[in-house]
């Protein structure tokens, strides 16, 4: 079978979350933030059953030209996991490109999680930061701070602007603070 | 660089709002999309004056559109899958009464089993209802097509309802960049109905009873008119292009790198993006994207396929009992009495939201040399 090599400038992101955690919003905000960085972008969800707690997939693509691809991201450059318990339910590492990156919301280290492959694994206790700053375990926007810091694909300023424009002011303010805190914390 | 980035459903709502319908009708529950919900917000913000009516079912939604349109209003609604199926009876009334309603169909699979994802079974199953059906590849095309659709529908020589078909999830839930027109007043004027309106000084009957002969005559007229709408669709597309500088083939079909290619893929909607990605990486295949499924642009398609050796159809529907998809039947039937008919292969893909990936398309093209004319196959996830 001939494989179709994707565009060399194309970056693909897969986000794993649970229904209600805002994985779809994460993907959308990433697309909006990328656009603010003068890139072309695309995001779309793949819902499971429409109830809270069910595994949800959402995707974002970033490129320097209009993105025509209309298929799920099976070979991501980056994977973001909003809920570490998902690692026992689905294979969050599936298809990650060699040299790619996996970022998980967890208080454990990558070694403790036992996730290995030809890619970097980063963990950050985003739930704790969200509880401290937002007062609720909203991890979807703070995770974007981790993405910005770890990958450098999108500026934190554009992520902050995307949050600001797409959320009511009060909520946006704390979400931006939390995203910035994760950005500063992540190593 | 384009100007903005937004969700497909929001973009569809904004495009509909630009057309300033007098009435937006909604049954806002699954399988609805965010389209009418967003329109409700836009109307509530006072951006334009319209009646936003919530009804008790999709059957009622289209019935209310018929009432509004027959009274002389410009109306809009959106639906999907089961919702469109529930409208079925009223679809025929809307076209038979020659009401220029514009409705966005978020293409989604039909039950059973219950499935929320994309395929075309909903609108393809409504193909004989007398509605114009235009299938879009991108959110930008959805926006432009909604605006063009009012112009097509309200053309004095046409007066037919239009379905703007956008793939569920792939287009309704995608966030992508686009240009949102700011002012369309040069293109689309206020609707001034001459055939259906409510005026106590000029009472009229809408949707009357007809004996067999006048009934048959009116049905024939309906058939002739939807055929003739092909020319209007082209003209409305071209006029739009002059103002906004965006084209989609000739408005009916789009040929992509078909020149000197022996193999042509035929498909509709957002899947065309994947096909274009594949075509750009090889030199033997082109794409014929059918935008207008109703009217079916027979002449344009025949001309585009002239001299081609292999035609591969990728379609997200199945006409149960014929073992093939609707496009295959239609492409084969227009080749009746045509010399040197190409080999035509049919692939049923993307059913119930399954991916039809670029790798799959590569394989289908590579294997096409070994397939016989009339080959039908379902693409299944491995």
Coordinates of C-alpha atoms in Angstrom, one line a residue:
Chain A
X1 CA 0.0 0.0 0.0
X2 CA 1.3 3.4 -0.9
X3 CA 1.1 5.7 2.0
X4 CA 0.2 9.3 1.6
X5 CA 2.9 11.5 3.1
X6 CA 1.4 14.5 4.8
X7 CA 2.5 18.0 4.3
X8 CA 5.9 18.7 5.9
X9 CA 4.5 21.7 7.7
X10 CA 1.5 20.0 9.0
X11 CA 1.2 19.4 12.7
X12 CA -1.5 17.2 14.1
X13 CA -2.8 17.1 17.7
X14 CA -5.1 14.6 19.3
X15 CA -6.8 15.4 22.6
X16 CA -8.2 12.8 24.9
X17 CA -10.8 13.7 27.5
X18 CA -14.0 12.7 29.1
X19 CA -17.4 14.1 28.3
X20 CA -17.8 17.3 30.2
X21 CA -14.1 18.0 30.5
X22 CA -14.0 20.3 27.5
X23 CA -11.7 18.4 25.2
X24 CA -13.6 19.8 22.2
X25 CA -13.2 23.4 23.5
X26 CA -9.5 22.7 23.9
X27 CA -9.2 21.7 20.3
X28 CA -11.2 24.7 19.1
X29 CA -9.2 27.2 21.2
X30 CA -6.0 25.7 19.8
X31 CA -7.3 26.2 16.3
X32 CA -8.4 29.8 17.1
X33 CA -5.0 30.5 18.8
X34 CA -3.0 29.1 15.8
X35 CA -5.0 31.3 13.5
X36 CA -4.0 34.3 15.7
X37 CA -0.4 33.2 15.1
X38 CA -1.1 33.6 11.4
X39 CA -1.3 29.9 10.7
X40 CA -4.1 27.9 9.1
X41 CA -5.9 25.6 11.4
X42 CA -8.7 23.1 11.8
X43 CA -10.3 21.4 14.7
X44 CA -13.1 18.9 15.0
X45 CA -14.4 16.4 17.6
X46 CA -15.2 12.7 17.5
X47 CA -17.9 12.2 20.1
X48 CA -18.6 8.9 21.8
X49 CA -22.0 8.6 23.5
X50 CA -23.2 12.0 24.6
X51 CA -22.9 11.7 28.4
X52 CA -20.6 13.0 31.0
X53 CA -17.5 10.8 31.6
X54 CA -17.5 9.0 28.3
X55 CA -14.2 9.1 26.4
X56 CA -14.1 12.0 23.9
X57 CA -11.6 12.6 21.1
X58 CA -10.9 16.0 19.6
X59 CA -8.4 17.0 16.9
X60 CA -6.5 20.1 15.8
X61 CA -4.4 20.5 12.7
X62 CA -2.0 23.4 12.1
X63 CA -0.4 24.2 8.8
X64 CA 0.9 27.1 6.7
X65 CA -1.9 26.6 4.1
X66 CA -5.6 25.7 4.1
X67 CA -6.2 22.2 5.5
X68 CA -8.2 20.0 3.2
X69 CA -7.8 16.7 5.1
X70 CA -11.1 15.5 6.6
X71 CA -10.2 12.4 8.6
X72 CA -9.4 11.6 12.2
X73 CA -5.9 12.2 13.4
X74 CA -4.3 8.7 13.6
X75 CA -0.7 9.7 13.5
X76 CA -0.4 12.7 15.8
X77 CA 2.7 14.8 16.4
X78 CA 1.2 15.7 19.8
X79 CA -1.2 14.0 22.2
X80 CA -2.9 15.8 25.1
X81 CA -4.6 13.8 27.8
X82 CA -6.9 15.7 30.1
X83 CA -7.6 12.7 32.4
X84 CA -4.9 10.2 33.4
X85 CA -7.4 7.5 34.1
X86 CA -8.1 7.3 30.4
X87 CA -4.7 5.7 29.9
X88 CA -6.3 2.5 31.3
X89 CA -9.2 2.7 29.0
X90 CA -7.8 3.7 25.6
X91 CA -4.3 3.6 24.1
X92 CA -3.5 7.2 24.2
X93 CA -0.1 6.6 22.6
X94 CA -1.5 5.0 19.5
X95 CA 0.2 6.2 16.3
X96 CA 2.2 9.0 17.9
X97 CA 5.0 10.0 15.5
X98 CA 8.6 9.3 16.2
X99 CA 9.9 12.3 18.1
X100 CA 6.4 13.4 19.0
X101 CA 5.1 14.3 22.4
X102 CA 2.5 13.2 24.9
X103 CA 1.4 15.5 27.6
X104 CA -0.7 14.1 30.5
X105 CA -2.6 15.8 33.3
X106 CA -1.2 13.7 36.2
X107 CA 0.5 14.1 39.5
X108 CA 2.7 11.1 38.6
X109 CA 5.9 11.1 36.7
X110 CA 6.1 9.6 33.2
X111 CA 8.0 6.6 34.6
X112 CA 5.3 6.0 37.2
X113 CA 2.7 6.0 34.5
X114 CA 4.7 3.5 32.5
X115 CA 4.2 5.2 29.2
X116 CA 7.1 4.6 26.8
X117 CA 7.8 5.0 23.1
X118 CA 9.8 6.9 20.5
X119 CA 8.3 10.1 21.8
X120 CA 8.6 12.5 24.8
X121 CA 6.2 12.1 27.7
X122 CA 5.5 15.1 30.0
X123 CA 3.3 15.2 33.0
X124 CA 1.9 18.1 35.0
X125 CA -0.6 18.2 37.8
X126 CA -3.0 20.5 36.0
X127 CA -6.0 19.5 38.1
X128 CA -4.2 20.9 41.2
X129 CA -3.4 24.2 39.4
X130 CA -7.0 24.4 38.2
X131 CA -8.4 23.8 41.6
X132 CA -6.0 26.4 43.1
X133 CA -6.7 29.1 40.6
X134 CA -10.1 28.5 39.0
X135 CA -11.5 26.7 42.0
X136 CA -12.9 23.9 39.9
X137 CA -11.1 21.0 38.1
X138 CA -11.4 22.7 34.7
X139 CA -8.2 21.4 33.0
X140 CA -8.9 22.0 29.3
X141 CA -7.7 25.5 29.0
X142 CA -4.8 25.2 31.5
X143 CA -3.6 22.2 29.3
X144 CA -3.1 24.6 26.4
X145 CA -0.5 26.4 28.5
X146 CA 1.4 23.2 28.7
X147 CA 1.0 22.6 25.0
X148 CA 2.4 26.1 24.2
X149 CA 5.4 25.7 26.5
X150 CA 6.3 22.2 25.6
X151 CA 5.9 22.4 21.8
X152 CA 6.4 26.1 20.9
X153 CA 3.8 25.6 18.1
X154 CA 1.5 28.3 19.4
X155 CA 2.3 31.3 21.5
X156 CA 0.9 31.6 25.0
X157 CA -0.3 35.1 24.1
X158 CA -2.5 33.8 21.3
X159 CA -3.9 31.1 23.6
X160 CA -4.7 33.7 26.2
X161 CA -6.4 35.9 23.5
X162 CA -8.4 32.9 22.2
X163 CA -9.6 32.1 25.8
X164 CA -10.5 35.8 26.4
X165 CA -12.6 36.1 23.2
X166 CA -14.5 32.8 23.7
X167 CA -15.4 32.8 27.3
X168 CA -17.3 35.1 29.7
X169 CA -14.9 37.6 31.2
X170 CA -14.9 36.2 34.8
X171 CA -14.3 32.7 33.7
X172 CA -11.8 33.7 31.1
X173 CA -9.7 35.7 33.6
X174 CA -9.1 32.7 35.9
X175 CA -8.7 30.3 33.0
X176 CA -6.0 32.6 31.5
X177 CA -4.2 32.7 34.9
X178 CA -4.3 28.9 35.2
X179 CA -3.0 28.5 31.6
X180 CA -0.2 30.9 32.3
X181 CA 0.7 29.1 35.6
X182 CA 0.9 25.7 33.8
X183 CA 3.0 27.4 31.1
X184 CA 5.4 28.7 33.7
X185 CA 5.5 25.5 35.7
X186 CA 6.0 22.9 33.0
X187 CA 9.6 21.7 32.4
Chain B
X1 CA -4.8 34.9 4.4
X2 CA -8.5 34.6 5.3
X3 CA -10.1 36.9 7.8
X4 CA -11.7 34.8 10.5
X5 CA -11.9 31.3 12.0
X6 CA -15.1 29.7 13.4
X7 CA -17.2 26.6 13.7
X8 CA -19.1 25.5 10.6
X9 CA -22.5 25.7 12.3
X10 CA -21.8 29.2 13.5
X11 CA -20.6 30.2 10.1
X12 CA -23.8 28.7 8.5
X13 CA -25.9 30.7 11.0
X14 CA -24.1 33.9 10.2
X15 CA -24.5 33.4 6.5
X16 CA -28.2 32.8 7.0
X17 CA -28.4 35.9 9.1
X18 CA -26.8 37.9 6.3
X19 CA -29.7 36.9 4.1
X20 CA -32.1 38.4 6.8
X21 CA -34.9 35.8 6.7
X22 CA -38.2 37.1 8.1
X23 CA -38.6 33.8 10.0
X24 CA -36.3 31.2 11.4
X25 CA -38.0 28.0 12.5
X26 CA -36.3 25.5 14.9
X27 CA -36.9 22.3 16.7
X28 CA -33.8 22.6 18.8
X29 CA -33.1 19.1 20.0
X30 CA -30.8 16.2 18.7
X31 CA -30.2 15.7 15.9
X32 CA -30.2 19.5 15.4
X33 CA -27.0 21.3 15.1
X34 CA -25.8 24.6 16.6
X35 CA -27.1 26.4 13.5
X36 CA -30.6 27.4 14.6
X37 CA -29.4 27.9 18.2
X38 CA -26.8 30.4 16.9
X39 CA -29.4 32.1 14.8
X40 CA -31.6 32.5 17.8
X41 CA -28.8 34.3 19.6
X42 CA -28.1 36.5 16.6
X43 CA -31.8 37.5 16.3
X44 CA -32.0 38.1 20.1
X45 CA -29.0 40.4 19.8
X46 CA -31.1 42.6 17.5
X47 CA -28.8 42.3 14.5
X48 CA -31.7 41.8 12.2
X49 CA -35.5 41.6 12.7
X50 CA -36.9 38.1 12.4
X51 CA -39.4 35.8 14.1
X52 CA -37.7 32.9 15.7
X53 CA -40.2 30.1 16.2
X54 CA -39.7 27.0 18.2
X55 CA -41.9 24.2 17.2
X56 CA -42.7 20.7 18.5
X57 CA -41.1 18.6 15.8
X58 CA -39.2 18.7 12.5
X59 CA -42.5 18.0 10.8
X60 CA -43.8 21.2 12.3
X61 CA -40.6 23.0 11.6
X62 CA -40.9 22.6 7.8
X63 CA -44.7 23.0 8.0
X64 CA -44.2 26.4 9.7
X65 CA -41.6 27.3 7.0
X66 CA -44.3 26.5 4.4
X67 CA -46.8 28.7 6.1
X68 CA -44.3 31.6 6.4
X69 CA -43.1 31.3 2.8
X70 CA -46.7 31.0 1.4
X71 CA -47.5 34.2 3.3
X72 CA -44.6 35.9 1.4
X73 CA -41.8 35.7 4.0
X74 CA -38.2 34.7 3.4
X75 CA -37.7 31.7 5.7
X76 CA -34.8 29.5 7.0
X77 CA -34.4 26.3 8.9
X78 CA -31.8 23.6 9.4
X79 CA -32.1 19.9 10.1
X80 CA -30.3 16.6 10.0
X81 CA -30.8 12.8 9.7
X82 CA -34.0 11.8 11.6
X83 CA -35.2 15.3 11.5
X84 CA -35.1 15.4 7.7
X85 CA -36.7 12.0 7.6
X86 CA -39.6 13.3 9.7
X87 CA -40.0 16.2 7.3
X88 CA -40.4 13.8 4.4
X89 CA -44.1 14.4 3.7
X90 CA -43.8 18.1 4.0
X91 CA -40.7 18.3 1.7
X92 CA -43.0 17.4 -1.3
X93 CA -45.5 20.0 -0.3
X94 CA -42.8 22.7 -0.1
X95 CA -41.6 22.0 -3.7
X96 CA -45.0 21.4 -5.1
X97 CA -46.2 24.7 -3.8
X98 CA -43.1 26.3 -5.3
X99 CA -41.9 27.9 -2.1
X100 CA -38.3 29.3 -2.1
X101 CA -37.3 27.9 1.3
X102 CA -33.6 27.5 2.1
X103 CA -32.7 24.7 4.5
X104 CA -29.3 23.5 5.7
X105 CA -29.0 19.8 6.0
X106 CA -26.3 18.6 8.3
X107 CA -25.7 15.3 6.7
X108 CA -25.9 12.5 9.3
X109 CA -26.7 8.8 9.2
X110 CA -30.2 7.4 9.7
X111 CA -31.4 4.9 12.4
X112 CA -31.3 2.0 13.1
X113 CA -28.9 1.4 14.7
X114 CA -28.8 4.9 16.3
X115 CA -25.8 6.8 15.0
X116 CA -25.0 10.5 15.2
X117 CA -22.2 10.7 12.7
X118 CA -21.9 11.7 9.0
X119 CA -23.1 10.1 5.9
X120 CA -25.5 11.2 3.1
X121 CA -28.3 8.8 3.6
X122 CA -30.7 11.5 4.9
X123 CA -30.6 13.9 2.0
X124 CA -30.0 11.3 -0.7
X125 CA -33.2 9.5 0.5
X126 CA -35.0 12.9 -0.2
X127 CA -33.6 13.2 -3.7
X128 CA -37.0 12.8 -5.4
X129 CA -38.8 15.5 -3.4
X130 CA -38.3 18.3 -5.8
X131 CA -35.7 20.2 -3.8
X132 CA -32.5 21.5 -5.2
X133 CA -29.6 19.8 -3.4
X134 CA -26.2 21.4 -3.2
X135 CA -23.3 19.6 -1.5
X136 CA -20.4 21.6 0.0
X137 CA -16.8 20.8 0.5
X138 CA -15.7 23.5 3.0
X139 CA -17.3 25.8 5.5
X140 CA -16.5 28.7 3.2
X141 CA -18.5 27.0 0.5
X142 CA -21.4 26.4 2.9
X143 CA -21.4 30.2 3.7
X144 CA -21.3 31.1 0.0
X145 CA -23.9 28.5 -1.0
X146 CA -26.5 29.6 1.6
X147 CA -26.3 33.1 0.2
X148 CA -26.5 31.9 -3.4
X149 CA -29.4 29.5 -2.5
X150 CA -31.8 32.4 -1.7
X151 CA -31.0 33.9 -5.1
X152 CA -31.5 30.6 -6.9
X153 CA -34.7 29.7 -4.9
X154 CA -36.3 33.1 -5.3
X155 CA -35.6 33.4 -9.0
X156 CA -38.9 34.1 -10.7
X157 CA -38.4 31.3 -13.2
X158 CA -37.4 28.8 -10.6
X159 CA -39.3 29.3 -7.2
X160 CA -38.1 26.0 -5.6
X161 CA -36.8 25.1 -2.2
X162 CA -33.0 24.4 -1.7
X163 CA -31.2 22.1 0.6
X164 CA -27.6 23.2 1.4
X165 CA -26.0 19.9 2.4
X166 CA -23.0 20.1 4.7
X167 CA -21.3 16.9 6.1
X168 CA -22.2 16.4 9.8
X169 CA -19.2 16.8 12.1
X170 CA -16.7 17.1 9.2
X171 CA -18.2 20.5 8.4
X172 CA -20.8 21.3 11.1
X173 CA -18.4 20.8 14.0
X174 CA -15.1 21.8 12.4
X175 CA -13.4 25.1 13.3
X176 CA -11.6 26.4 10.3
X177 CA -10.6 29.7 8.6
X178 CA -12.9 31.5 6.2
X179 CA -14.0 34.9 4.9
X180 CA -17.4 35.9 6.1
X181 CA -19.0 38.4 3.7
X182 CA -19.9 41.7 5.4
X183 CA -22.4 43.1 3.1
X184 CA -24.4 41.1 0.5
X185 CA -27.0 43.8 -0.3
X186 CA -25.5 44.2 -3.8
X187 CA -26.0 40.5 -4.4
X188 CA -29.2 39.5 -2.6
X189 CA -32.2 41.9 -2.6
X190 CA -35.2 41.9 -0.4
X191 CA -37.6 39.0 -1.3
X192 CA -40.6 40.4 -3.2
X193 CA -43.0 37.5 -3.8
X194 CA -45.3 37.6 -6.8
X195 CA -46.8 34.2 -6.6
X196 CA -47.3 33.5 -2.9
X197 CA -48.1 36.2 -0.3
X198 CA -50.8 37.2 2.2
X199 CA -52.8 40.2 1.2
X200 CA -56.5 40.6 2.1
X201 CA -56.9 42.8 -0.9
X202 CA -55.7 40.1 -3.2
X203 CA -56.9 36.8 -1.7
X204 CA -55.3 33.7 -3.1
X205 CA -55.4 29.9 -2.5
X206 CA -52.1 28.1 -1.8
X207 CA -51.7 24.3 -2.1
X208 CA -55.1 23.5 -3.6
X209 CA -56.6 20.2 -4.8
X210 CA -55.9 19.1 -8.3
X211 CA -57.6 16.5 -10.5
X212 CA -55.3 14.1 -12.4
X213 CA -54.7 16.2 -15.5
X214 CA -53.8 19.5 -13.9
X215 CA -51.9 17.5 -11.2
X216 CA -49.8 15.8 -13.9
X217 CA -49.2 19.0 -15.7
X218 CA -48.0 20.7 -12.5
X219 CA -45.7 17.8 -11.7
X220 CA -44.3 18.0 -15.2
X221 CA -43.8 21.7 -14.8
X222 CA -42.0 21.0 -11.5
X223 CA -39.7 18.5 -13.2
X224 CA -38.9 20.8 -16.1
X225 CA -38.2 23.7 -13.7
X226 CA -35.8 21.8 -11.5
X227 CA -34.0 20.7 -14.7
X228 CA -33.9 24.3 -15.8
X229 CA -32.6 25.5 -12.5
X230 CA -29.1 24.2 -13.5
X231 CA -28.7 27.3 -15.6
X232 CA -29.8 29.6 -12.7
X233 CA -27.5 27.8 -10.3
X234 CA -24.6 28.5 -12.7
X235 CA -25.6 32.2 -13.1
X236 CA -26.1 32.8 -9.4
X237 CA -22.6 31.2 -8.8
X238 CA -21.0 33.3 -11.5
X239 CA -22.6 36.6 -10.3
X240 CA -21.5 35.8 -6.7
X241 CA -17.9 35.1 -7.9
X242 CA -17.8 38.6 -9.6
X243 CA -18.6 40.3 -6.2
X244 CA -16.8 38.0 -3.8
X245 CA -14.1 36.4 -6.0
X246 CA -14.7 32.8 -5.0
X247 CA -15.7 30.0 -7.3
X248 CA -16.7 26.4 -7.0
X249 CA -16.2 24.8 -10.4
X250 CA -19.1 26.1 -12.5
X251 CA -21.5 26.0 -9.6
X252 CA -22.8 22.5 -10.6
X253 CA -19.6 20.5 -10.8
X254 CA -16.0 21.1 -10.0
X255 CA -13.2 19.5 -12.1
X256 CA -9.9 19.2 -10.2
X257 CA -6.8 18.3 -12.2
X258 CA -8.9 16.1 -14.6
X259 CA -7.0 17.2 -17.8
X260 CA -5.1 14.4 -19.5
X261 CA -6.0 12.0 -16.6
X262 CA -7.3 8.6 -17.4
X263 CA -8.8 7.9 -14.0
X264 CA -11.4 10.1 -12.4
X265 CA -12.8 9.9 -8.9
X266 CA -16.3 11.2 -8.4
X267 CA -17.5 12.2 -5.0
X268 CA -19.4 15.0 -3.2
X269 CA -19.0 17.1 -0.1
X270 CA -16.1 17.3 2.3
X271 CA -14.6 14.0 1.2
X272 CA -13.3 15.9 -1.9
X273 CA -10.6 17.4 0.4
X274 CA -9.1 14.0 1.0
X275 CA -9.3 13.1 -2.7
X276 CA -7.5 16.4 -3.6
X277 CA -4.7 15.6 -1.2
X278 CA -4.2 12.2 -2.9
X279 CA -4.5 13.6 -6.4
X280 CA -1.8 16.2 -5.7
X281 CA 0.7 13.4 -5.0
X282 CA 0.1 11.4 -8.2
X283 CA -0.2 12.1 -11.9
X284 CA -2.8 9.6 -13.1
X285 CA -6.0 10.7 -11.4
X286 CA -8.4 13.7 -11.3
X287 CA -11.5 14.6 -9.3
X288 CA -15.0 15.4 -10.5
X289 CA -16.8 16.8 -7.6
X290 CA -20.6 16.9 -8.0
X291 CA -21.9 19.9 -6.1
X292 CA -25.5 19.8 -7.5
X293 CA -27.0 16.4 -7.0
X294 CA -30.4 17.8 -7.8
X295 CA -30.7 19.0 -10.5
X296 CA -28.3 16.3 -11.7
X297 CA -25.9 18.0 -14.2
X298 CA -26.0 15.2 -16.8
X299 CA -24.4 17.1 -19.7
X300 CA -21.6 18.7 -17.5
X301 CA -20.8 15.2 -16.1
X302 CA -20.8 13.5 -19.5
X303 CA -18.5 16.2 -20.9
X304 CA -16.1 15.9 -18.0
X305 CA -15.9 12.1 -18.3
X306 CA -15.5 12.0 -22.1
X307 CA -12.5 9.9 -23.1
X308 CA -11.8 8.8 -19.6
X309 CA -10.9 5.1 -19.0
X310 CA -11.9 4.6 -15.3
X311 CA -14.4 6.3 -13.1
X312 CA -14.2 5.6 -9.3
X313 CA -17.2 6.7 -7.3
X314 CA -16.9 7.3 -3.6
X315 CA -20.3 7.7 -2.0
X316 CA -21.6 7.9 1.5
X317 CA -25.0 6.3 0.9
X318 CA -26.5 3.0 -0.2
X319 CA -29.7 2.5 -2.2
X320 CA -30.9 -0.6 -0.3
X321 CA -32.1 -3.3 -2.7
X322 CA -29.8 -2.2 -5.6
X323 CA -26.6 -3.0 -3.7
X324 CA -25.0 0.2 -5.0
X325 CA -25.1 3.9 -4.1
X326 CA -27.3 6.5 -5.7
X327 CA -24.5 8.2 -7.6
X328 CA -23.4 4.9 -9.3
X329 CA -26.9 4.4 -10.6
X330 CA -27.1 7.9 -12.0
X331 CA -23.6 8.0 -13.5
X332 CA -24.3 4.6 -15.2
X333 CA -27.7 5.7 -16.5
X334 CA -26.4 8.9 -18.1
X335 CA -23.9 6.7 -20.1
X336 CA -26.8 4.8 -21.7
X337 CA -26.3 5.1 -25.5
X338 CA -22.9 6.8 -25.0
X339 CA -20.0 5.4 -27.1
X340 CA -16.8 4.3 -25.3
X341 CA -18.3 4.3 -21.8
X342 CA -15.6 4.3 -19.1
X343 CA -15.2 1.5 -16.6
X344 CA -17.3 2.6 -13.6
X345 CA -16.5 1.4 -10.1
X346 CA -18.6 2.1 -7.0
X347 CA -17.2 2.4 -3.4
X348 CA -19.6 2.8 -0.5
X349 CA -17.6 4.7 2.0
X350 CA -17.9 6.8 5.2
X351 CA -21.1 5.1 6.3
X352 CA -22.1 6.1 9.8
X353 CA -19.2 8.5 10.1
X354 CA -16.4 6.0 9.3
X355 CA -13.3 7.6 7.9
X356 CA -12.5 7.3 4.2
X357 CA -8.8 8.1 4.6
X358 CA -6.3 9.3 2.1
X359 CA -4.6 5.9 2.4
X360 CA -7.8 4.1 1.6
X361 CA -8.3 6.3 -1.5
X362 CA -4.7 5.5 -2.6
X363 CA -5.4 1.8 -2.4
X364 CA -8.7 2.1 -4.2
X365 CA -7.0 4.0 -7.1
X366 CA -4.0 1.5 -7.2
X367 CA -6.4 -1.5 -7.3
X368 CA -8.8 0.0 -9.8
X369 CA -6.8 -1.5 -12.7
X370 CA -7.7 -5.0 -11.5
X371 CA -11.4 -4.3 -11.0
X372 CA -14.1 -5.0 -13.6
X373 CA -16.7 -2.5 -14.8
X374 CA -19.6 -2.4 -12.4
X375 CA -17.5 -3.5 -9.4
X376 CA -19.2 -2.5 -6.1
X377 CA -17.4 -2.6 -2.8
X378 CA -17.8 -1.3 0.8
X379 CA -14.9 0.3 2.4
X380 CA -14.6 -1.0 5.9
X381 CA -12.3 0.1 8.7
X382 CA -9.5 -2.4 9.3

